[in-house]
Amino acid sequence: MQIIEKISNMQSYVKKNRLDDKSIGFVPTMGYFHEGHLSLMRIARQKCDILIVSIFVNPTQFGPNDDFDKYPRDFDRDKKLCERENVDAIFIPSAEEMYPKGFIAYVDMDGDMTEVLCGKYRSRHFRGVMTVVSKLFNIVQPDIAVFGRKDGQQLALIRRMVADLNFPIEIIGGRTIRENDGLAMSSRNKYLNSEQRKSASALYKSLLLAKTMIENGETDSFEIIAKMKDFISNSGDFEIQYIDIVDADTLKPVNTVQNKVMIALAVFLGETRLIDNIIV
Amino acid sequence: MQIIEKISNMQSYVKKNRLDDKSIGFVPTMGYFHEGHLSLMRIARQKCDILIVSIFVNPTQFGPNDDFDKYPRDFDRDKKLCERENVDAIFIPSAEEMYPKGFIAYVDMDGDMTEVLCGKYRSRHFRGVMTVVSKLFNIVQPDIAVFGRKDGQQLALIRRMVADLNFPIEIIGGRTIRENDGLAMSSRNKYLNSEQRKSASALYKSLLLAKTMIENGETDSFEIIAKMKDFISNSGDFEIQYIDIVDADTLKPVNTVQNKVMIALAVFLGETRLIDNIIV
């Protein structure tokens, strides 16, 4: 397994494999792996000759009050886990390598899709995500790239960006991997104390509650969201940022549930922001 | 020579040639060719196995008062000229093909480089240019792409975008091709009546005047620009939009000429907007 820090070295590595007619699978990450990340690697591993994983805690997608500085990092552990998943190369550039002095180009998305859900509260977040993903796509030139469905809005926006800007890349969404009590795996779960960790299982339970309501014929989004809010508020010391029901593809808010919807939420437990979603 | 209208067909064409280890040269244009365009094709032709030319009058880079509707088009003539230059494929997509319903992704540049020169007067122009160039790069996947130096700010911004977003593409600037009296060739020159056409030669002469002043030791940008304005105003019925002296790479305005500068201008002759520049 190769560890590559320089963009130019990554480009040479990719070029060589392209000339050998190897297909390239790519899993972009911020590191500090859990089973969710590993499941994405396994999807890509099965579909491609060469598996490249990037580890880059991208400064441009964190806001001034976000947890960039304390975001968990453990490269030695990540490296061992990559070896176990038969990763061919880890790309781990520095921030200076990715954003040299004078950097000014950005990929941004207009309109509603970025202004709902997380976008309402993290205004520059998706601009940072789209820009770094575009850069990584151009550097790694993968045939397929795998993203987790836990970041549901991110996945929908990346699919849209890939279509709009004509990246010749197939995007695959890997299912959300959960702890035994249903909590979606996240590198940020390590911030939770034991009491918070216990109550955090209410998030997925509230999503299942919504799912059951819809399956039983409830179509009124306000009704469903109200029940979810009640349930979460009674389950621990949560501060709810949003609970929304949106069209699964366009992310437009839905008042009456008819087609495929994404039910998505973001809450704070103390300082820790957690997100989750299901598609019904 | 192939004529390709669909993005998916272009992608197949590129894929096939990539598998055959062919290098790809690319000249993006808005059509209505003059010697300037043909000179760019000749540069790319010499350096690559496959030469692809795109013809697309890109709506997103025209402002509401610009000349999108009346921009000159003549595909039959363009096709013949491409055949003569041994072009392998013309890519000529429709606006609906390039910007389908729901399109929301854009490539934009922050800061000074887009807010000087033409950017001051055509606010969304470069966002449109950067977006369509990114799309074309992803569709055509060229090894090299050739742009004219007449659009000096555009070329500097594309170089910056390619570096920032890590496109694996070499950008080549082709020298400005001029009429016998010095007027830079442009598809828009056809808008000029015979009197306007005659006085238009003053633009290049004013640039040469500035060059001579600098070569003779003048370093004060204000002094140089004042002389140019005098010269142009005395040469015809011009409305000067801007004359600026900027750093040739960063496009930052320069008060005292020391390093390599771009002297750039935009004027109106009647309804017709003309631009030109030289690097000294």
PDB file of N, CA, C and O in Angstrom, chain B residues 189-238:
ATOM      1  N   ASN B 189     -15.819  41.809 -35.043  1.00  0.00           N
ATOM      2  CA  ASN B 189     -15.416  42.873 -35.981  1.00  0.00           C
ATOM      3  C   ASN B 189     -16.414  43.027 -37.115  1.00  0.00           C
ATOM      4  O   ASN B 189     -16.508  44.085 -37.726  1.00  0.00           O
ATOM      5  N   LYS B 190     -17.150  41.974 -37.412  1.00  0.00           N
ATOM      6  CA  LYS B 190     -18.116  42.050 -38.517  1.00  0.00           C
ATOM      7  C   LYS B 190     -19.255  43.033 -38.221  1.00  0.00           C
ATOM      8  O   LYS B 190     -19.963  43.456 -39.122  1.00  0.00           O
ATOM      9  N   TYR B 191     -19.452  43.375 -36.931  1.00  0.00           N
ATOM     10  CA  TYR B 191     -20.474  44.368 -36.595  1.00  0.00           C
ATOM     11  C   TYR B 191     -20.086  45.782 -37.054  1.00  0.00           C
ATOM     12  O   TYR B 191     -20.938  46.668 -37.125  1.00  0.00           O
ATOM     13  N   LEU B 192     -18.803  46.037 -37.302  1.00  0.00           N
ATOM     14  CA  LEU B 192     -18.316  47.410 -37.541  1.00  0.00           C
ATOM     15  C   LEU B 192     -18.675  47.885 -38.942  1.00  0.00           C
ATOM     16  O   LEU B 192     -18.514  47.142 -39.925  1.00  0.00           O
ATOM     17  N   ASN B 193     -19.129  49.137 -39.071  1.00  0.00           N
ATOM     18  CA  ASN B 193     -19.279  49.722 -40.408  1.00  0.00           C
ATOM     19  C   ASN B 193     -17.890  50.195 -40.867  1.00  0.00           C
ATOM     20  O   ASN B 193     -16.916  50.143 -40.108  1.00  0.00           O
ATOM     21  N   SER B 194     -17.818  50.665 -42.124  1.00  0.00           N
ATOM     22  CA  SER B 194     -16.469  50.866 -42.698  1.00  0.00           C
ATOM     23  C   SER B 194     -15.710  51.989 -41.989  1.00  0.00           C
ATOM     24  O   SER B 194     -14.493  51.902 -41.793  1.00  0.00           O
ATOM     25  N   GLU B 195     -16.425  52.985 -41.525  1.00  0.00           N
ATOM     26  CA  GLU B 195     -15.759  54.074 -40.795  1.00  0.00           C
ATOM     27  C   GLU B 195     -15.227  53.579 -39.449  1.00  0.00           C
ATOM     28  O   GLU B 195     -14.084  53.853 -39.046  1.00  0.00           O
ATOM     29  N   GLN B 196     -16.100  52.835 -38.742  1.00  0.00           N
ATOM     30  CA  GLN B 196     -15.677  52.267 -37.448  1.00  0.00           C
ATOM     31  C   GLN B 196     -14.490  51.329 -37.643  1.00  0.00           C
ATOM     32  O   GLN B 196     -13.527  51.349 -36.874  1.00  0.00           O
ATOM     33  N   ARG B 197     -14.583  50.523 -38.686  1.00  0.00           N
ATOM     34  CA  ARG B 197     -13.516  49.558 -38.953  1.00  0.00           C
ATOM     35  C   ARG B 197     -12.175  50.259 -39.139  1.00  0.00           C
ATOM     36  O   ARG B 197     -11.136  49.783 -38.685  1.00  0.00           O
ATOM     37  N   LYS B 198     -12.229  51.413 -39.805  1.00  0.00           N
ATOM     38  CA  LYS B 198     -11.011  52.179 -40.073  1.00  0.00           C
ATOM     39  C   LYS B 198     -10.418  52.727 -38.772  1.00  0.00           C
ATOM     40  O   LYS B 198      -9.232  52.579 -38.487  1.00  0.00           O
ATOM     41  N   SER B 199     -11.274  53.326 -37.946  1.00  0.00           N
ATOM     42  CA  SER B 199     -10.748  53.932 -36.712  1.00  0.00           C
ATOM     43  C   SER B 199     -10.320  52.858 -35.697  1.00  0.00           C
ATOM     44  O   SER B 199      -9.499  53.114 -34.821  1.00  0.00           O
ATOM     45  N   ALA B 200     -10.851  51.612 -35.828  1.00  0.00           N
ATOM     46  CA  ALA B 200     -10.557  50.560 -34.846  1.00  0.00           C
ATOM     47  C   ALA B 200      -9.070  50.226 -34.758  1.00  0.00           C
ATOM     48  O   ALA B 200      -8.600  49.687 -33.740  1.00  0.00           O
ATOM     49  N   SER B 201      -8.337  50.559 -35.787  1.00  0.00           N
ATOM     50  CA  SER B 201      -6.900  50.255 -35.737  1.00  0.00           C
ATOM     51  C   SER B 201      -6.188  51.070 -34.659  1.00  0.00           C
ATOM     52  O   SER B 201      -5.067  50.750 -34.259  1.00  0.00           O
ATOM     53  N   ALA B 202      -6.856  52.127 -34.171  1.00  0.00           N
ATOM     54  CA  ALA B 202      -6.251  52.952 -33.113  1.00  0.00           C
ATOM     55  C   ALA B 202      -6.012  52.163 -31.826  1.00  0.00           C
ATOM     56  O   ALA B 202      -5.126  52.517 -31.034  1.00  0.00           O
ATOM     57  N   LEU B 203      -6.778  51.093 -31.618  1.00  0.00           N
ATOM     58  CA  LEU B 203      -6.651  50.349 -30.350  1.00  0.00           C
ATOM     59  C   LEU B 203      -5.265  49.726 -30.227  1.00  0.00           C
ATOM     60  O   LEU B 203      -4.565  49.913 -29.225  1.00  0.00           O
ATOM     61  N   TYR B 204      -4.881  48.992 -31.248  1.00  0.00           N
ATOM     62  CA  TYR B 204      -3.561  48.346 -31.194  1.00  0.00           C
ATOM     63  C   TYR B 204      -2.457  49.396 -31.211  1.00  0.00           C
ATOM     64  O   TYR B 204      -1.453  49.261 -30.503  1.00  0.00           O
ATOM     65  N   LYS B 205      -2.667  50.478 -32.001  1.00  0.00           N
ATOM     66  CA  LYS B 205      -1.660  51.542 -32.028  1.00  0.00           C
ATOM     67  C   LYS B 205      -1.473  52.141 -30.640  1.00  0.00           C
ATOM     68  O   LYS B 205      -0.351  52.462 -30.243  1.00  0.00           O
ATOM     69  N   SER B 206      -2.570  52.260 -29.884  1.00  0.00           N
ATOM     70  CA  SER B 206      -2.438  52.817 -28.527  1.00  0.00           C
ATOM     71  C   SER B 206      -1.664  51.867 -27.618  1.00  0.00           C
ATOM     72  O   SER B 206      -0.924  52.292 -26.731  1.00  0.00           O
ATOM     73  N   LEU B 207      -1.833  50.575 -27.842  1.00  0.00           N
ATOM     74  CA  LEU B 207      -1.070  49.594 -27.054  1.00  0.00           C
ATOM     75  C   LEU B 207       0.419  49.675 -27.405  1.00  0.00           C
ATOM     76  O   LEU B 207       1.284  49.592 -26.529  1.00  0.00           O
ATOM     77  N   LEU B 208       0.703  49.854 -28.697  1.00  0.00           N
ATOM     78  CA  LEU B 208       2.102  49.992 -29.119  1.00  0.00           C
ATOM     79  C   LEU B 208       2.717  51.284 -28.576  1.00  0.00           C
ATOM     80  O   LEU B 208       3.887  51.316 -28.193  1.00  0.00           O
ATOM     81  N   LEU B 209       1.896  52.334 -28.524  1.00  0.00           N
ATOM     82  CA  LEU B 209       2.329  53.603 -27.928  1.00  0.00           C
ATOM     83  C   LEU B 209       2.755  53.382 -26.474  1.00  0.00           C
ATOM     84  O   LEU B 209       3.824  53.835 -26.030  1.00  0.00           O
ATOM     85  N   ALA B 210       1.918  52.647 -25.728  1.00  0.00           N
ATOM     86  CA  ALA B 210       2.234  52.360 -24.327  1.00  0.00           C
ATOM     87  C   ALA B 210       3.521  51.548 -24.226  1.00  0.00           C
ATOM     88  O   ALA B 210       4.385  51.815 -23.368  1.00  0.00           O
ATOM     89  N   LYS B 211       3.652  50.579 -25.105  1.00  0.00           N
ATOM     90  CA  LYS B 211       4.852  49.734 -25.108  1.00  0.00           C
ATOM     91  C   LYS B 211       6.105  50.600 -25.320  1.00  0.00           C
ATOM     92  O   LYS B 211       7.107  50.452 -24.599  1.00  0.00           O
ATOM     93  N   THR B 212       6.030  51.494 -26.300  1.00  0.00           N
ATOM     94  CA  THR B 212       7.167  52.367 -26.592  1.00  0.00           C
ATOM     95  C   THR B 212       7.492  53.251 -25.380  1.00  0.00           C
ATOM     96  O   THR B 212       8.660  53.421 -25.019  1.00  0.00           O
ATOM     97  N   MET B 213       6.466  53.793 -24.746  1.00  0.00           N
ATOM     98  CA  MET B 213       6.685  54.633 -23.563  1.00  0.00           C
ATOM     99  C   MET B 213       7.433  53.850 -22.480  1.00  0.00           C
ATOM    100  O   MET B 213       8.383  54.344 -21.874  1.00  0.00           O
ATOM    101  N   ILE B 214       6.984  52.603 -22.244  1.00  0.00           N
ATOM    102  CA  ILE B 214       7.626  51.778 -21.204  1.00  0.00           C
ATOM    103  C   ILE B 214       9.068  51.461 -21.602  1.00  0.00           C
ATOM    104  O   ILE B 214       9.993  51.566 -20.786  1.00  0.00           O
ATOM    105  N   GLU B 215       9.263  51.125 -22.873  1.00  0.00           N
ATOM    106  CA  GLU B 215      10.622  50.810 -23.344  1.00  0.00           C
ATOM    107  C   GLU B 215      11.543  52.032 -23.226  1.00  0.00           C
ATOM    108  O   GLU B 215      12.747  51.896 -23.041  1.00  0.00           O
ATOM    109  N   ASN B 216      10.942  53.224 -23.311  1.00  0.00           N
ATOM    110  CA  ASN B 216      11.731  54.450 -23.157  1.00  0.00           C
ATOM    111  C   ASN B 216      11.853  54.892 -21.702  1.00  0.00           C
ATOM    112  O   ASN B 216      12.299  56.005 -21.423  1.00  0.00           O
ATOM    113  N   GLY B 217      11.400  54.047 -20.769  1.00  0.00           N
ATOM    114  CA  GLY B 217      11.663  54.344 -19.365  1.00  0.00           C
ATOM    115  C   GLY B 217      10.482  54.861 -18.565  1.00  0.00           C
ATOM    116  O   GLY B 217      10.596  55.064 -17.356  1.00  0.00           O
ATOM    117  N   GLU B 218       9.328  55.063 -19.188  1.00  0.00           N
ATOM    118  CA  GLU B 218       8.162  55.531 -18.423  1.00  0.00           C
ATOM    119  C   GLU B 218       7.658  54.397 -17.525  1.00  0.00           C
ATOM    120  O   GLU B 218       7.484  53.264 -17.973  1.00  0.00           O
ATOM    121  N   THR B 219       7.449  54.690 -16.226  1.00  0.00           N
ATOM    122  CA  THR B 219       6.965  53.650 -15.311  1.00  0.00           C
ATOM    123  C   THR B 219       5.628  54.032 -14.667  1.00  0.00           C
ATOM    124  O   THR B 219       5.041  53.216 -13.951  1.00  0.00           O
ATOM    125  N   ASP B 220       5.152  55.247 -14.918  1.00  0.00           N
ATOM    126  CA  ASP B 220       3.930  55.716 -14.255  1.00  0.00           C
ATOM    127  C   ASP B 220       2.701  55.284 -15.055  1.00  0.00           C
ATOM    128  O   ASP B 220       2.437  55.794 -16.145  1.00  0.00           O
ATOM    129  N   SER B 221       1.938  54.345 -14.490  1.00  0.00           N
ATOM    130  CA  SER B 221       0.773  53.809 -15.208  1.00  0.00           C
ATOM    131  C   SER B 221      -0.220  54.907 -15.576  1.00  0.00           C
ATOM    132  O   SER B 221      -0.793  54.886 -16.672  1.00  0.00           O
ATOM    133  N   PHE B 222      -0.430  55.861 -14.659  1.00  0.00           N
ATOM    134  CA  PHE B 222      -1.423  56.913 -14.922  1.00  0.00           C
ATOM    135  C   PHE B 222      -1.028  57.738 -16.145  1.00  0.00           C
ATOM    136  O   PHE B 222      -1.855  58.083 -16.970  1.00  0.00           O
ATOM    137  N   GLU B 223       0.266  58.025 -16.233  1.00  0.00           N
ATOM    138  CA  GLU B 223       0.810  58.784 -17.357  1.00  0.00           C
ATOM    139  C   GLU B 223       0.562  58.029 -18.671  1.00  0.00           C
ATOM    140  O   GLU B 223       0.103  58.584 -19.668  1.00  0.00           O
ATOM    141  N   ILE B 224       0.866  56.730 -18.641  1.00  0.00           N
ATOM    142  CA  ILE B 224       0.727  55.912 -19.850  1.00  0.00           C
ATOM    143  C   ILE B 224      -0.740  55.831 -20.281  1.00  0.00           C
ATOM    144  O   ILE B 224      -1.080  56.026 -21.453  1.00  0.00           O
ATOM    145  N   ILE B 225      -1.611  55.556 -19.281  1.00  0.00           N
ATOM    146  CA  ILE B 225      -3.041  55.405 -19.586  1.00  0.00           C
ATOM    147  C   ILE B 225      -3.622  56.721 -20.118  1.00  0.00           C
ATOM    148  O   ILE B 225      -4.418  56.718 -21.068  1.00  0.00           O
ATOM    149  N   ALA B 226      -3.177  57.828 -19.552  1.00  0.00           N
ATOM    150  CA  ALA B 226      -3.668  59.143 -20.012  1.00  0.00           C
ATOM    151  C   ALA B 226      -3.307  59.359 -21.483  1.00  0.00           C
ATOM    152  O   ALA B 226      -4.145  59.799 -22.282  1.00  0.00           O
ATOM    153  N   LYS B 227      -2.081  59.034 -21.845  1.00  0.00           N
ATOM    154  CA  LYS B 227      -1.640  59.180 -23.239  1.00  0.00           C
ATOM    155  C   LYS B 227      -2.469  58.282 -24.169  1.00  0.00           C
ATOM    156  O   LYS B 227      -2.847  58.694 -25.266  1.00  0.00           O
ATOM    157  N   MET B 228      -2.721  57.063 -23.717  1.00  0.00           N
ATOM    158  CA  MET B 228      -3.517  56.136 -24.531  1.00  0.00           C
ATOM    159  C   MET B 228      -4.925  56.674 -24.745  1.00  0.00           C
ATOM    160  O   MET B 228      -5.470  56.620 -25.844  1.00  0.00           O
ATOM    161  N   LYS B 229      -5.504  57.195 -23.660  1.00  0.00           N
ATOM    162  CA  LYS B 229      -6.874  57.736 -23.751  1.00  0.00           C
ATOM    163  C   LYS B 229      -6.922  58.883 -24.746  1.00  0.00           C
ATOM    164  O   LYS B 229      -7.834  58.939 -25.587  1.00  0.00           O
ATOM    165  N   ASP B 230      -5.946  59.779 -24.641  1.00  0.00           N
ATOM    166  CA  ASP B 230      -5.853  60.896 -25.591  1.00  0.00           C
ATOM    167  C   ASP B 230      -5.809  60.382 -27.021  1.00  0.00           C
ATOM    168  O   ASP B 230      -6.549  60.826 -27.887  1.00  0.00           O
ATOM    169  N   PHE B 231      -4.908  59.438 -27.230  1.00  0.00           N
ATOM    170  CA  PHE B 231      -4.707  58.922 -28.583  1.00  0.00           C
ATOM    171  C   PHE B 231      -5.990  58.313 -29.148  1.00  0.00           C
ATOM    172  O   PHE B 231      -6.395  58.597 -30.279  1.00  0.00           O
ATOM    173  N   ILE B 232      -6.646  57.463 -28.327  1.00  0.00           N
ATOM    174  CA  ILE B 232      -7.861  56.780 -28.801  1.00  0.00           C
ATOM    175  C   ILE B 232      -8.986  57.786 -29.036  1.00  0.00           C
ATOM    176  O   ILE B 232      -9.669  57.747 -30.068  1.00  0.00           O
ATOM    177  N   SER B 233      -9.155  58.700 -28.104  1.00  0.00           N
ATOM    178  CA  SER B 233     -10.246  59.673 -28.234  1.00  0.00           C
ATOM    179  C   SER B 233     -10.087  60.528 -29.481  1.00  0.00           C
ATOM    180  O   SER B 233     -11.081  60.953 -30.087  1.00  0.00           O
ATOM    181  N   ASN B 234      -8.835  60.801 -29.873  1.00  0.00           N
ATOM    182  CA  ASN B 234      -8.588  61.613 -31.067  1.00  0.00           C
ATOM    183  C   ASN B 234      -8.671  60.814 -32.367  1.00  0.00           C
ATOM    184  O   ASN B 234      -8.498  61.375 -33.448  1.00  0.00           O
ATOM    185  N   SER B 235      -8.885  59.483 -32.234  1.00  0.00           N
ATOM    186  CA  SER B 235      -8.829  58.636 -33.432  1.00  0.00           C
ATOM    187  C   SER B 235     -10.191  58.178 -33.926  1.00  0.00           C
ATOM    188  O   SER B 235     -10.290  57.449 -34.912  1.00  0.00           O
ATOM    189  N   GLY B 236     -11.258  58.558 -33.239  1.00  0.00           N
ATOM    190  CA  GLY B 236     -12.570  58.104 -33.706  1.00  0.00           C
ATOM    191  C   GLY B 236     -13.601  58.248 -32.613  1.00  0.00           C
ATOM    192  O   GLY B 236     -13.320  58.772 -31.525  1.00  0.00           O
ATOM    193  N   ASP B 237     -14.787  57.730 -32.896  1.00  0.00           N
ATOM    194  CA  ASP B 237     -15.923  57.934 -32.006  1.00  0.00           C
ATOM    195  C   ASP B 237     -15.997  56.807 -30.969  1.00  0.00           C
ATOM    196  O   ASP B 237     -16.979  56.071 -30.907  1.00  0.00           O
ATOM    197  N   PHE B 238     -14.950  56.692 -30.165  1.00  0.00           N
ATOM    198  CA  PHE B 238     -14.869  55.609 -29.179  1.00  0.00           C
ATOM    199  C   PHE B 238     -15.511  56.010 -27.858  1.00  0.00           C
ATOM    200  O   PHE B 238     -15.394  57.162 -27.440  1.00  0.00           O
TER     201      PHE B 238
END
